[in-house]
Short mmCIF file of C-alpha atoms and ligand atoms in Angstrom, two decimals:
data_model
loop_
_atom_site.label_atom_id
_atom_site.label_comp_id
_atom_site.label_asym_id
_atom_site.label_seq_id
_atom_site.Cartn_x
_atom_site.Cartn_y
_atom_site.Cartn_z
CA MET A 23 23.41 -86.30 131.57
CA ARG A 24 24.79 -83.33 133.41
CA PHE A 25 28.08 -81.62 132.53
CA ASP A 26 29.68 -79.18 134.97
CA VAL A 27 32.60 -77.33 133.41
CA LEU A 28 35.17 -75.48 135.51
CA THR A 29 36.85 -72.79 133.45
CA ILE A 30 38.07 -69.21 133.52
CA PHE A 31 36.18 -68.66 130.22
CA PRO A 32 32.58 -69.73 130.92
CA ALA A 33 31.27 -67.72 127.95
CA LEU A 34 32.88 -70.31 125.63
CA PHE A 35 30.18 -72.76 126.72
CA SER A 36 27.21 -70.58 125.88
CA HIS A 37 27.40 -70.65 122.07
CA TYR A 38 28.53 -73.94 120.57
CA PRO A 39 26.18 -76.16 122.60
CA ARG A 40 23.13 -74.03 121.74
CA GLU A 41 23.13 -75.06 118.08
CA GLY A 42 22.22 -78.25 116.24
CA VAL A 43 22.05 -81.63 117.96
CA LEU A 44 23.31 -80.30 121.31
CA GLY A 45 20.91 -77.35 121.17
CA ASN A 46 17.99 -79.77 120.75
CA ALA A 47 19.25 -81.98 123.56
CA LEU A 48 19.49 -78.95 125.86
CA GLU A 49 16.00 -77.80 124.93
CA LYS A 50 14.56 -81.25 125.57
CA GLY A 51 16.34 -81.38 128.93
CA LEU A 52 18.25 -84.53 127.93
CA ILE A 53 21.55 -82.85 128.82
CA GLU A 54 22.48 -79.93 131.09
CA ILE A 55 25.66 -77.87 130.83
CA HIS A 56 26.71 -75.75 133.80
CA ALA A 57 29.77 -73.57 133.33
CA VAL A 58 31.40 -72.64 136.63
CA ASN A 59 33.71 -69.63 136.58
CA ILE A 60 36.86 -70.53 138.53
CA ARG A 61 37.51 -66.81 139.02
CA ASP A 62 34.39 -66.57 141.20
CA PHE A 63 36.21 -68.78 143.72
CA THR A 64 39.42 -66.75 144.08
CA LEU A 65 40.36 -65.42 147.49
CA ASP A 66 42.07 -62.10 146.70
CA PRO A 67 40.77 -58.71 145.53
CA HIS A 68 42.55 -59.12 142.16
CA ARG A 69 40.74 -62.42 141.56
CA THR A 70 44.00 -64.18 140.69
CA THR A 71 43.75 -67.67 139.22
CA ASP A 72 47.43 -68.21 138.37
CA ASP A 73 50.86 -67.71 139.89
CA ARG A 74 54.56 -68.24 139.14
CA PRO A 75 55.91 -71.77 139.40
CA TYR A 76 57.95 -72.83 142.43
CA GLY A 77 61.44 -73.70 141.25
CA GLY A 78 61.32 -71.00 138.58
CA GLY A 79 60.92 -71.32 134.83
CA GLU A 80 58.65 -70.01 132.11
CA GLY A 81 54.90 -69.69 132.27
CA MET A 82 52.27 -69.55 134.97
CA VAL A 83 50.53 -72.27 136.95
CA MET A 84 46.86 -72.33 137.96
CA LYS A 85 46.52 -71.91 141.71
CA PRO A 86 44.93 -74.81 143.60
CA GLU A 87 42.48 -73.00 145.93
CA PRO A 88 40.10 -71.47 143.34
CA ILE A 89 39.83 -74.78 141.42
CA ILE A 90 39.24 -76.86 144.56
CA ASN A 91 36.71 -74.35 145.91
CA ALA A 92 34.91 -74.32 142.56
CA LEU A 93 34.85 -78.14 142.55
CA GLU A 94 33.47 -78.26 146.06
CA SER A 95 30.66 -75.92 145.04
CA VAL A 96 29.40 -78.42 142.45
CA GLU A 97 26.62 -80.74 143.56
CA ARG A 98 27.75 -84.35 143.03
CA LEU A 99 25.33 -86.89 141.61
CA GLU A 100 25.79 -90.57 142.42
CA ARG A 101 27.38 -91.74 139.19
CA SER A 102 29.80 -88.94 138.41
CA THR A 103 33.47 -88.43 137.66
CA VAL A 104 35.92 -85.52 137.76
CA VAL A 105 37.94 -85.19 134.55
CA LEU A 106 40.94 -82.99 133.83
CA LEU A 107 41.44 -82.11 130.16
CA THR A 108 45.15 -82.29 129.43
CA PRO A 109 47.45 -83.48 126.62
CA GLN A 110 48.94 -85.83 129.25
CA GLY A 111 45.66 -87.73 129.61
CA GLU A 112 44.33 -90.98 128.21
CA ARG A 113 43.38 -90.57 124.53
CA PHE A 114 39.68 -89.87 123.97
CA ASP A 115 37.88 -92.12 121.49
CA GLN A 116 34.39 -93.46 120.72
CA ALA A 117 34.78 -96.31 123.23
CA MET A 118 35.60 -93.84 126.00
CA ALA A 119 32.67 -91.65 124.94
CA ARG A 120 30.40 -94.69 125.27
CA GLU A 121 31.77 -95.46 128.72
CA LEU A 122 31.28 -91.86 129.91
CA ALA A 123 27.73 -91.79 128.49
CA GLY A 124 26.83 -94.37 131.14
CA LEU A 125 27.36 -91.80 133.90
CA GLU A 126 24.90 -89.21 135.25
CA GLN A 127 27.40 -86.38 135.60
CA ILE A 128 30.80 -85.43 134.20
CA ILE A 129 32.72 -82.62 135.87
CA LEU A 130 35.25 -81.22 133.41
CA VAL A 131 38.19 -79.19 134.69
CA CYS A 132 39.78 -76.97 132.02
CA GLY A 133 43.39 -75.99 132.58
CA ARG A 134 45.08 -72.92 131.10
CA TYR A 135 48.66 -71.63 131.18
CA GLU A 136 51.41 -74.21 131.72
CA GLY A 137 49.11 -76.37 133.79
CA ILE A 138 47.48 -76.69 137.17
CA ASP A 139 49.04 -77.12 140.59
CA GLU A 140 49.80 -80.83 140.97
CA ARG A 141 47.88 -81.00 144.26
CA VAL A 142 44.59 -80.49 142.40
CA ARG A 143 45.38 -83.70 140.54
CA ALA A 144 46.26 -85.51 143.72
CA LEU A 145 43.20 -84.37 145.67
CA CYS A 146 40.34 -84.29 143.18
CA ILE A 147 41.00 -85.49 139.66
CA GLU A 148 39.68 -88.97 138.93
CA ARG A 149 40.51 -89.18 135.26
CA GLU A 150 42.67 -87.29 132.74
CA ILE A 151 41.63 -87.06 129.11
CA SER A 152 43.48 -85.86 126.00
CA ILE A 153 41.66 -85.31 122.72
CA GLY A 154 44.83 -85.81 120.67
CA ASP A 155 48.57 -85.33 120.47
CA TYR A 156 48.70 -81.56 120.05
CA VAL A 157 48.70 -78.69 122.50
CA LEU A 158 45.65 -76.41 122.72
CA SER A 159 45.61 -73.09 124.56
CA GLY A 160 43.40 -74.60 127.22
CA GLY A 161 41.08 -77.48 128.02
CA GLU A 162 37.91 -75.70 126.90
CA LEU A 163 37.85 -76.92 123.28
CA ALA A 164 38.66 -80.42 124.50
CA ALA A 165 35.79 -80.23 127.02
CA LEU A 166 33.40 -79.22 124.20
CA VAL A 167 34.61 -82.19 122.14
CA VAL A 168 33.91 -84.56 125.05
CA ILE A 169 30.49 -82.96 125.72
CA ASP A 170 29.53 -83.27 122.05
CA ALA A 171 30.63 -86.87 121.52
CA VAL A 172 29.14 -88.08 124.83
CA SER A 173 25.83 -86.21 124.39
CA ARG A 174 25.21 -87.91 121.04
CA LEU A 175 25.18 -91.23 122.88
CA VAL A 176 22.65 -90.16 125.51
CA PRO A 177 19.36 -91.96 124.72
CA GLY A 178 16.92 -89.73 122.83
CA VAL A 179 19.51 -87.19 121.67
CA LEU A 180 19.70 -88.63 118.14
CA GLY A 181 16.62 -89.79 116.24
CA GLY A 182 16.23 -93.54 115.67
CA GLU A 183 17.78 -93.51 112.21
CA ARG A 184 20.85 -91.52 113.14
CA SER A 185 21.52 -93.52 116.25
CA THR A 186 21.74 -96.61 114.05
CA GLU A 187 24.33 -94.78 112.03
CA GLU A 188 26.21 -94.06 115.21
CA GLU A 189 26.16 -97.80 115.85
CA SER A 190 27.87 -98.22 112.51
CA PHE A 191 30.86 -96.26 113.76
CA SER A 192 30.79 -98.26 116.93
CA ASP A 193 31.74 -101.35 114.88
CA GLY A 194 35.04 -99.52 114.43
CA LEU A 195 35.02 -98.81 110.67
CA LEU A 196 35.07 -95.53 108.76
CA GLU A 197 31.86 -94.46 107.04
CA TYR A 198 31.00 -95.32 103.44
CA PRO A 199 30.58 -92.42 100.94
CA HIS A 200 27.26 -90.54 100.91
CA TYR A 201 25.40 -89.03 97.93
CA THR A 202 22.27 -86.94 97.47
CA ARG A 203 20.64 -85.24 94.47
CA PRO A 204 21.49 -84.38 91.73
CA ARG A 205 22.31 -87.73 90.10
CA GLU A 206 25.10 -86.13 88.15
CA PHE A 207 27.14 -83.18 89.34
CA ARG A 208 29.95 -81.63 87.27
CA GLY A 209 30.37 -84.87 85.37
CA LEU A 210 30.44 -87.08 88.48
CA ARG A 211 27.65 -89.64 88.70
CA VAL A 212 26.13 -91.23 91.79
CA PRO A 213 27.17 -94.92 91.85
CA GLU A 214 24.55 -96.96 89.99
CA VAL A 215 23.99 -99.41 92.85
CA LEU A 216 22.53 -96.64 95.05
CA LEU A 217 19.82 -95.99 92.45
CA SER A 218 18.97 -99.69 92.08
CA GLY A 219 16.47 -99.94 94.94
CA ASP A 220 18.05 -103.32 95.79
CA HIS A 221 18.56 -102.88 99.53
CA ALA A 222 20.64 -105.99 100.08
CA ARG A 223 22.99 -104.99 97.27
CA ILE A 224 23.22 -101.43 98.65
CA ARG A 225 24.06 -102.76 102.12
CA ARG A 226 26.83 -104.98 100.69
CA TRP A 227 28.24 -102.09 98.61
CA ARG A 228 28.30 -99.76 101.62
CA ARG A 229 29.97 -102.36 103.79
CA ALA A 230 32.63 -102.96 101.12
CA GLU A 231 33.24 -99.20 100.78
CA SER A 232 33.58 -98.87 104.56
CA LEU A 233 36.10 -101.69 104.64
CA LYS A 234 37.99 -100.25 101.64
CA ARG A 235 38.22 -96.78 103.23
CA THR A 236 39.30 -98.15 106.56
CA LEU A 237 41.93 -100.38 104.95
CA LYS A 238 43.33 -97.46 102.94
CA ARG A 239 43.15 -94.67 105.52
CA ARG A 240 43.13 -96.23 108.97
CA PRO A 241 44.29 -99.86 108.80
CA ASP A 242 45.02 -99.65 112.55
CA LEU A 243 41.24 -99.57 113.20
CA LEU A 244 40.76 -102.99 111.58
CA GLU A 245 42.50 -104.73 114.48
CA LYS A 246 39.76 -103.71 116.91
CA ALA A 247 36.85 -103.66 114.44
CA ASP A 248 33.80 -105.87 114.77
CA LEU A 249 34.12 -107.98 111.58
CA SER A 250 31.86 -110.76 110.32
CA PRO A 251 33.33 -113.80 108.47
CA GLU A 252 31.97 -112.22 105.27
CA ASP A 253 33.84 -108.96 106.08
CA LYS A 254 37.05 -110.89 106.56
CA VAL A 255 36.78 -112.58 103.16
CA LEU A 256 36.05 -109.23 101.53
CA LEU A 257 38.99 -107.65 103.32
CA GLU A 258 41.36 -110.32 102.01
CA GLN A 259 40.13 -109.66 98.46
CA LEU A 260 40.61 -105.90 98.95
CA ARG A 261 44.12 -106.43 100.30
CA ASP A 262 44.98 -108.56 97.25
CA GLN A 263 43.55 -105.92 94.90
CA MET A 264 45.55 -103.21 96.63
CA GLN A 265 48.74 -105.24 96.32
CA GLU A 266 48.11 -105.93 92.63
CA SER A 267 47.67 -102.22 91.94
CA THR A 268 51.01 -101.27 93.53
N1 ADE B 491 44.57 -79.02 126.82
C1 ADE B 491 45.53 -78.59 125.97
N2 ADE B 491 45.72 -79.45 124.97
C2 ADE B 491 44.84 -80.48 125.16
C3 ADE B 491 44.55 -81.68 124.48
N3 ADE B 491 45.19 -82.03 123.36
N4 ADE B 491 43.59 -82.50 124.98
C4 ADE B 491 42.95 -82.17 126.12
N5 ADE B 491 43.18 -81.05 126.81
C5 ADE B 491 44.12 -80.20 126.34
#
């Protein structure tokens, strides 16, 4: 998977991806990240990337020529898409990450200031993505979020065990609670079932905890979740218990 990021702050892409899971993926050559400096494609001696908006008003707008020139400098692979990061985009989630992970190349355009000249959208942008309903200072953090979530789904990036865990989010539920040693910490004990060695019982407990957490914190996720008949029975019991306790 190849990511090409168009930005006026390319240095932002040289630290975060070098650590941890992404760092390993880069080293193994499973992903590539190319940061393209939009400023290198400006046409004036001052290397201007922004200008005042036509019609007046506050703030600056990113000029179209440097962005389009930068885009045209990027080699396009067959299965690729050009994404603009913007709070006006479609909301990013795990399903979208999975869809994007099926591509060979994602070209991420990071806006700054009030936005980019609308003609860039019209001419080149194939998809607009928002990482949530809040306004960041630019698309760079959002691009890193997309790169991280998509890279984890590229085959080989996570070890076998962890990719199974990833699958467990893909069924649309929140994760069950995790514990490691010591058995007791500041008076809080690890749930007995996890020490039992009874794998079937542990699996059932974890599933129930996942359902409980999702029901309490994110009931909206249950509508789209992948639930077995057993899950549905359990969920009804949990709903009844929750009602009794209120
Ligand atoms: N740029 C600024 N805010 C953003 C957001 N929430 N998502 C994606 N890109 C952005």
